[in-house]
């Protein structure tokens, strides 16, 4: 594992691919590697690109790769769940759209087909981001398809979340879930050659004025709305401008952003603990004779299910003081 980590931190693509595969398969060794990688992470700038199927996310990503390369930045791209039924398995399309970058050594593009253990996209994607980060990529773009929970999930992973919208698409407030508004840092109205683009942009701007904020801290960043025509590369400079503005804002660590970040960290931490507990339970008891015996006793009325559950839980959790000593 040490060798893999060493190669990876020196930028080796094959090691990265291997580790991401291990993460995707949820192999325990991958977690070990991620632990070793952690000190090498948190350098990259992570940009999440999300929005409804076919909005132009991949085309836009390709434009962003190009301008990042012009600015001498290395780029990692993760396309998460690109085979969603709604987009009809777009891996191939994405590859074609981003193909012109595949010969560039400073660009690494990877699809992640699977979703995380607990429904959201978080655990495996988070791991893959850390791999690209440790590899030394300056910018990491994460593309996800979605209109709902997916946006919220991606925002937990990204420093900046870009929601890609298109003219005439569900211009009513019902289509925009409150969660999305909270996590959007930048709105892009792509396919802006369409005559309705301006109406859509104005609509999005008005949405934020009516937003109900649930973080408990006043919003101090109003998501700008940028119009683009990704197929022609129009509006990409303007998009970089607001990306840079948002980066500066993030560096300033405002209360609003810090609260959001802490929420994300809490969610990831809870995820890990849930996963760990559930694995511990499975390895210790799921197929054990003791468990079988207890089940029989519960079924026949000899044992109390609550008491059994309590004693099993007590066995997989170590006494509190031990943890306190370990953390100290
Ligand atoms: N007219 C127009 N078409 C565009 C624009 N940007 C992208 N497209 C086209 O829209 C289609 C979908 O583009 P993609 O970049 O694959 O969209 P996506 O959001 O990545 O799609 P999924 O990953 O399948 O959700 C393609 O045919 C693009 O060529 C644009 O600005 N104007
Ligand atoms: Mg795509």
Coordinates of C-alpha atoms and ligand atoms in Angstrom, one line a residue:
X1 CA 0.0 0.0 0.0
X2 CA 2.9 2.3 0.8
X3 CA 4.3 1.8 -2.7
X4 CA 1.0 2.6 -4.3
X5 CA 0.7 5.8 -2.2
X6 CA 4.2 6.9 -3.1
X7 CA 3.6 6.4 -6.8
X8 CA 0.3 8.1 -6.6
X9 CA 1.6 11.2 -4.9
X10 CA 4.2 11.5 -7.6
X11 CA 1.3 11.7 -10.1
X12 CA 1.2 8.1 -11.4
X13 CA -2.0 7.7 -13.4
X14 CA -2.1 3.9 -13.2
X15 CA -1.9 3.9 -9.4
X16 CA -4.7 6.5 -9.3
X17 CA -6.9 4.3 -11.5
X18 CA -6.2 1.3 -9.4
X19 CA -7.0 3.0 -6.1
X20 CA -10.2 4.5 -7.5
X21 CA -11.3 1.1 -8.6
X22 CA -10.6 -0.3 -5.1
X23 CA -12.6 2.6 -3.6
X24 CA -15.4 1.9 -6.0
X25 CA -15.4 -1.7 -5.0
X26 CA -15.4 -0.7 -1.4
X27 CA -12.3 -2.7 -0.5
X28 CA -11.1 -2.3 3.0
X29 CA -7.5 -1.8 1.8
X30 CA -8.7 1.3 0.0
X31 CA -9.6 2.9 3.2
X32 CA -6.1 2.3 4.5
X33 CA -4.6 3.9 1.4
X34 CA -6.9 6.9 1.8
X35 CA -5.8 7.3 5.4
X36 CA -2.2 7.5 4.2
X37 CA -3.1 9.9 1.4
X38 CA -5.0 12.3 3.6
X39 CA -1.9 14.4 4.5
X40 CA -1.3 15.0 0.7
X41 CA -4.8 16.3 0.1
X42 CA -6.7 19.5 0.4
X43 CA -4.6 21.3 -2.2
X44 CA -6.8 21.0 -5.2
X45 CA -9.7 23.3 -6.0
X46 CA -12.8 21.1 -6.4
X47 CA -15.5 22.4 -8.7
X48 CA -18.8 20.5 -8.8
X49 CA -20.9 20.7 -12.0
X50 CA -24.4 19.5 -11.8
X51 CA -27.8 19.9 -13.4
X52 CA -30.4 18.1 -15.3
X53 CA -29.6 15.5 -18.0
X54 CA -28.4 17.0 -21.3
X55 CA -28.0 20.5 -19.9
X56 CA -24.5 20.6 -21.3
X57 CA -22.4 19.8 -18.3
X58 CA -19.9 17.7 -20.1
X59 CA -19.5 20.2 -22.9
X60 CA -19.0 22.9 -20.3
X61 CA -16.5 20.7 -18.4
X62 CA -14.6 20.3 -21.6
X63 CA -14.4 24.1 -22.0
X64 CA -13.3 24.5 -18.4
X65 CA -10.5 21.9 -18.9
X66 CA -9.3 23.9 -21.9
X67 CA -9.2 27.2 -20.1
X68 CA -7.6 25.6 -17.0
X69 CA -4.9 24.2 -19.3
X70 CA -4.3 27.6 -20.8
X71 CA -3.7 28.8 -17.3
X72 CA -1.2 26.0 -16.8
X73 CA -3.3 24.2 -14.3
X74 CA -3.5 20.4 -14.3
X75 CA -7.0 19.0 -14.2
X76 CA -8.8 15.9 -12.9
X77 CA -12.3 15.1 -13.9
X78 CA -14.8 12.7 -12.3
X79 CA -18.0 11.9 -14.1
X80 CA -20.2 10.4 -11.4
X81 CA -23.0 8.0 -12.4
X82 CA -23.0 9.0 -16.0
X83 CA -25.0 6.0 -16.9
X84 CA -28.1 7.3 -15.2
X85 CA -31.2 6.0 -16.9
X86 CA -32.4 9.5 -17.6
X87 CA -29.3 10.4 -19.7
X88 CA -29.2 7.0 -21.4
X89 CA -25.7 6.0 -20.5
X90 CA -23.7 9.0 -21.5
X91 CA -20.2 7.6 -20.7
X92 CA -19.5 7.3 -24.4
X93 CA -20.8 10.7 -25.2
X94 CA -18.9 12.3 -22.3
X95 CA -15.7 10.5 -23.6
X96 CA -16.2 11.9 -27.0
X97 CA -16.9 15.4 -25.8
X98 CA -13.8 15.3 -23.6
X99 CA -11.7 13.3 -26.0
X100 CA -9.6 16.1 -27.2
X101 CA -8.0 16.3 -23.8
X102 CA -7.2 12.6 -23.4
X103 CA -3.7 12.9 -24.9
X104 CA -2.8 15.7 -22.5
X105 CA -0.8 14.2 -19.6
X106 CA -2.0 16.9 -17.3
X107 CA -5.6 15.9 -17.7
X108 CA -7.0 12.8 -16.1
X109 CA -10.7 11.9 -16.7
X110 CA -12.4 9.1 -14.9
X111 CA -16.0 7.9 -14.7
X112 CA -17.5 6.6 -11.5
X113 CA -20.4 4.3 -12.3
X114 CA -21.4 3.4 -8.8
X115 CA -23.1 5.3 -6.1
X116 CA -22.1 5.3 -2.4
X117 CA -23.2 2.8 0.2
X118 CA -25.9 5.0 1.8
X119 CA -27.8 6.3 -1.2
X120 CA -25.9 9.5 -1.7
X121 CA -22.9 9.8 -3.9
X122 CA -20.6 10.8 -1.1
X123 CA -18.2 8.1 0.1
X124 CA -16.7 6.7 -3.1
X125 CA -16.7 10.1 -4.8
X126 CA -15.1 11.7 -1.9
X127 CA -12.4 9.1 -1.9
X128 CA -11.8 9.5 -5.7
X129 CA -11.5 13.3 -5.3
X130 CA -8.9 12.7 -2.6
X131 CA -7.0 10.5 -4.9
X132 CA -6.9 13.1 -7.7
X133 CA -6.0 15.7 -5.1
X134 CA -3.1 13.7 -3.8
X135 CA -2.0 13.1 -7.4
X136 CA -1.4 16.8 -7.5
X137 CA -4.2 18.0 -9.7
X138 CA -4.7 21.7 -9.4
X139 CA -8.4 21.6 -10.4
X140 CA -10.8 18.8 -9.9
X141 CA -14.1 18.9 -11.7
X142 CA -16.9 16.6 -10.6
X143 CA -19.8 16.2 -13.0
X144 CA -23.0 14.7 -11.6
X145 CA -26.4 14.4 -13.2
X146 CA -29.3 15.3 -11.1
X147 CA -32.2 17.5 -10.1
X148 CA -32.6 17.0 -6.4
X149 CA -30.5 15.2 -3.8
X150 CA -27.6 14.9 -6.2
X151 CA -27.0 18.6 -6.1
X152 CA -27.0 18.7 -2.4
X153 CA -24.6 15.7 -2.3
X154 CA -22.2 17.3 -4.7
X155 CA -22.1 20.5 -2.8
X156 CA -20.8 18.5 0.2
X157 CA -17.8 17.5 -2.0
X158 CA -17.0 20.7 -3.9
X159 CA -15.5 24.0 -2.9
X160 CA -17.7 25.6 -5.5
X161 CA -20.9 24.1 -6.9
X162 CA -22.1 25.2 -10.3
X163 CA -25.6 24.4 -11.3
X164 CA -26.1 24.2 -15.0
X165 CA -29.6 25.2 -16.2
X166 CA -31.1 25.7 -19.7
X167 CA -33.5 28.2 -21.0
X168 CA -37.2 27.3 -20.6
X169 CA -36.5 24.4 -18.3
X170 CA -39.1 24.3 -15.5
X171 CA -39.1 28.0 -14.9
X172 CA -41.2 27.7 -11.8
X173 CA -40.2 27.7 -8.2
X174 CA -41.6 24.2 -7.5
X175 CA -38.9 22.7 -9.8
X176 CA -36.2 24.2 -7.6
X177 CA -35.9 22.4 -4.4
X178 CA -34.9 24.5 -1.4
X179 CA -31.8 22.3 -0.9
X180 CA -30.5 23.2 -4.3
X181 CA -30.8 26.9 -3.7
X182 CA -28.8 26.5 -0.5
X183 CA -25.9 24.8 -2.2
X184 CA -25.7 26.6 -5.5
X185 CA -22.7 28.9 -5.6
X186 CA -22.9 29.7 -9.3
X187 CA -25.7 29.3 -11.8
X188 CA -25.0 28.8 -15.5
X189 CA -27.7 29.2 -18.1
X190 CA -26.2 27.2 -20.9
X191 CA -27.6 27.0 -24.4
X192 CA -27.9 30.7 -24.0
X193 CA -28.3 31.2 -27.7
X194 CA -31.9 30.4 -27.1
X195 CA -34.2 33.5 -27.1
X196 CA -35.6 32.6 -23.6
X197 CA -32.1 32.7 -22.0
X198 CA -32.6 36.1 -20.5
X199 CA -36.0 35.3 -19.0
X200 CA -34.4 32.2 -17.4
X201 CA -31.5 34.2 -16.0
X202 CA -33.7 36.8 -14.5
X203 CA -35.9 34.1 -13.0
X204 CA -32.9 32.5 -11.3
X205 CA -31.7 35.8 -9.9
X206 CA -35.2 36.5 -8.5
X207 CA -35.3 33.0 -6.9
X208 CA -32.5 33.9 -4.5
X209 CA -34.2 37.1 -3.3
X210 CA -37.1 34.9 -2.2
X211 CA -35.0 32.1 -0.8
X212 CA -35.6 30.6 2.6
X213 CA -32.2 30.0 4.1
X214 CA -31.9 27.0 6.5
X215 CA -28.3 27.3 7.6
X216 CA -29.2 29.8 10.3
X217 CA -26.4 32.1 9.1
X218 CA -27.1 34.9 6.6
X219 CA -26.1 34.2 3.1
X220 CA -23.2 36.5 2.2
X221 CA -22.6 35.2 -1.3
X222 CA -25.3 35.7 -3.9
X223 CA -24.9 33.1 -6.6
X224 CA -24.2 34.9 -9.8
X225 CA -25.9 33.8 -13.0
X226 CA -23.7 33.3 -16.0
X227 CA -24.9 32.7 -19.6
X228 CA -22.9 30.3 -21.7
X229 CA -23.0 28.6 -25.1
X230 CA -20.7 25.7 -24.3
X231 CA -20.7 24.3 -27.8
X232 CA -19.1 27.5 -29.0
X233 CA -17.0 28.3 -25.9
X234 CA -19.0 31.5 -25.2
X235 CA -19.2 32.8 -21.7
X236 CA -16.4 30.6 -20.4
X237 CA -14.2 33.5 -19.5
X238 CA -17.1 35.1 -17.6
X239 CA -17.6 31.7 -15.8
X240 CA -13.9 31.6 -14.8
X241 CA -14.2 35.1 -13.4
X242 CA -17.0 34.2 -11.1
X243 CA -15.2 30.9 -10.2
X244 CA -12.2 33.0 -9.2
X245 CA -14.4 35.4 -7.2
X246 CA -16.0 32.5 -5.4
X247 CA -12.5 31.0 -4.7
X248 CA -11.6 34.3 -3.0
X249 CA -14.8 34.3 -1.1
X250 CA -14.1 30.8 0.2
X251 CA -10.6 31.7 1.2
X252 CA -12.1 34.5 3.3
X253 CA -13.9 31.7 5.2
X254 CA -17.2 33.5 5.9
X255 CA -19.5 32.2 8.6
X256 CA -22.0 31.1 6.0
X257 CA -19.4 29.0 4.1
X258 CA -17.8 27.6 7.3
X259 CA -21.2 26.4 8.6
X260 CA -21.9 24.8 5.3
X261 CA -18.5 23.1 5.3
X262 CA -19.0 21.9 8.8
X263 CA -22.3 20.4 7.9
X264 CA -20.6 18.5 5.1
X265 CA -17.9 17.2 7.3
X266 CA -20.4 16.1 9.9
X267 CA -22.3 14.2 7.2
X268 CA -19.2 12.5 6.0
X269 CA -18.0 11.6 9.5
X270 CA -21.4 10.2 10.4
X271 CA -21.3 8.1 7.2
X272 CA -17.9 6.6 8.1
X273 CA -19.1 5.8 11.6
X274 CA -22.3 4.2 10.4
X275 CA -20.4 2.2 7.9
X276 CA -17.8 1.1 10.4
X277 CA -20.4 0.0 12.9
X278 CA -22.4 -1.9 10.3
X279 CA -19.3 -3.7 9.1
X280 CA -18.3 -4.5 12.7
X281 CA -21.7 -6.0 13.3
X282 CA -21.6 -8.0 10.1
X283 CA -18.1 -9.5 10.8
X284 CA -18.7 -10.2 14.4
X285 CA -22.3 -11.4 14.5
X286 CA -24.2 -11.6 11.3
X287 CA -23.5 -15.3 10.6
X288 CA -22.5 -16.3 14.1
X289 CA -23.9 -19.3 15.9
X290 CA -24.6 -17.1 18.9
X291 CA -26.7 -14.8 16.8
X292 CA -28.7 -17.8 15.4
X293 CA -29.3 -19.0 19.0
X294 CA -30.5 -15.6 20.1
X295 CA -32.8 -15.4 17.1
X296 CA -34.3 -18.7 18.0
X297 CA -34.8 -17.6 21.6
X298 CA -36.4 -14.4 20.5
X299 CA -38.8 -16.2 18.2
X300 CA -39.9 -18.6 20.8
X301 CA -40.4 -15.9 23.4
X302 CA -37.5 -17.0 25.6
X303 CA -35.4 -13.9 25.0
X304 CA -36.3 -10.2 24.9
X305 CA -35.3 -8.6 21.6
X306 CA -34.5 -5.3 23.2
X307 CA -32.2 -6.8 25.7
X308 CA -30.4 -8.8 23.1
X309 CA -30.0 -5.8 20.8
X310 CA -28.6 -3.8 23.7
X311 CA -26.1 -6.5 24.6
X312 CA -24.9 -6.9 21.0
X313 CA -24.5 -3.2 20.6
X314 CA -22.5 -3.1 23.8
X315 CA -20.2 -5.7 22.5
X316 CA -19.4 -3.9 19.2
X317 CA -18.8 -0.6 21.0
X318 CA -15.8 -0.3 23.3
X319 CA -16.2 1.4 26.7
X320 CA -16.2 5.1 26.4
X321 CA -13.1 5.8 28.5
X322 CA -11.0 3.7 26.1
X323 CA -11.8 6.0 23.2
X324 CA -11.1 9.1 25.2
X325 CA -7.7 7.7 26.1
X326 CA -7.1 6.9 22.4
X327 CA -8.1 10.4 21.2
X328 CA -6.0 12.1 23.8
Ligands
LIG1 N1 -27.5 24.5 -28.7 C1 -26.6 24.1 -27.8 N2 -26.4 22.8 -27.5 C2 -25.5 22.5 -26.6 C3 -24.8 23.5 -25.8 N3 -24.0 22.9 -24.9 C4 -24.2 21.6 -25.1 N4 -25.0 21.4 -26.1 C5 -25.5 20.1 -26.6 O1 -26.3 19.5 -25.7 C6 -26.2 18.1 -25.7 C7 -25.9 17.5 -24.3 O2 -24.6 18.0 -23.9 P1 -23.8 17.3 -22.8 O3 -22.6 18.2 -22.6 O4 -23.5 15.9 -23.1 O5 -24.8 17.5 -21.6 P2 -24.7 16.8 -20.2 O6 -25.4 17.7 -19.3 O7 -23.3 16.4 -19.9 O8 -25.6 15.5 -20.4 P3 -25.7 14.2 -19.4 O9 -24.3 13.9 -18.9 O10 -26.2 13.2 -20.3 O11 -26.6 14.6 -18.4 C8 -25.1 17.8 -26.7 O12 -25.6 17.4 -28.0 C9 -24.3 19.1 -26.8 O13 -23.7 19.3 -28.0 C10 -25.1 24.9 -26.1 O14 -24.6 25.8 -25.4 N5 -26.0 25.1 -27.1
LIG2 MG1 -22.4 14.6 -19.2

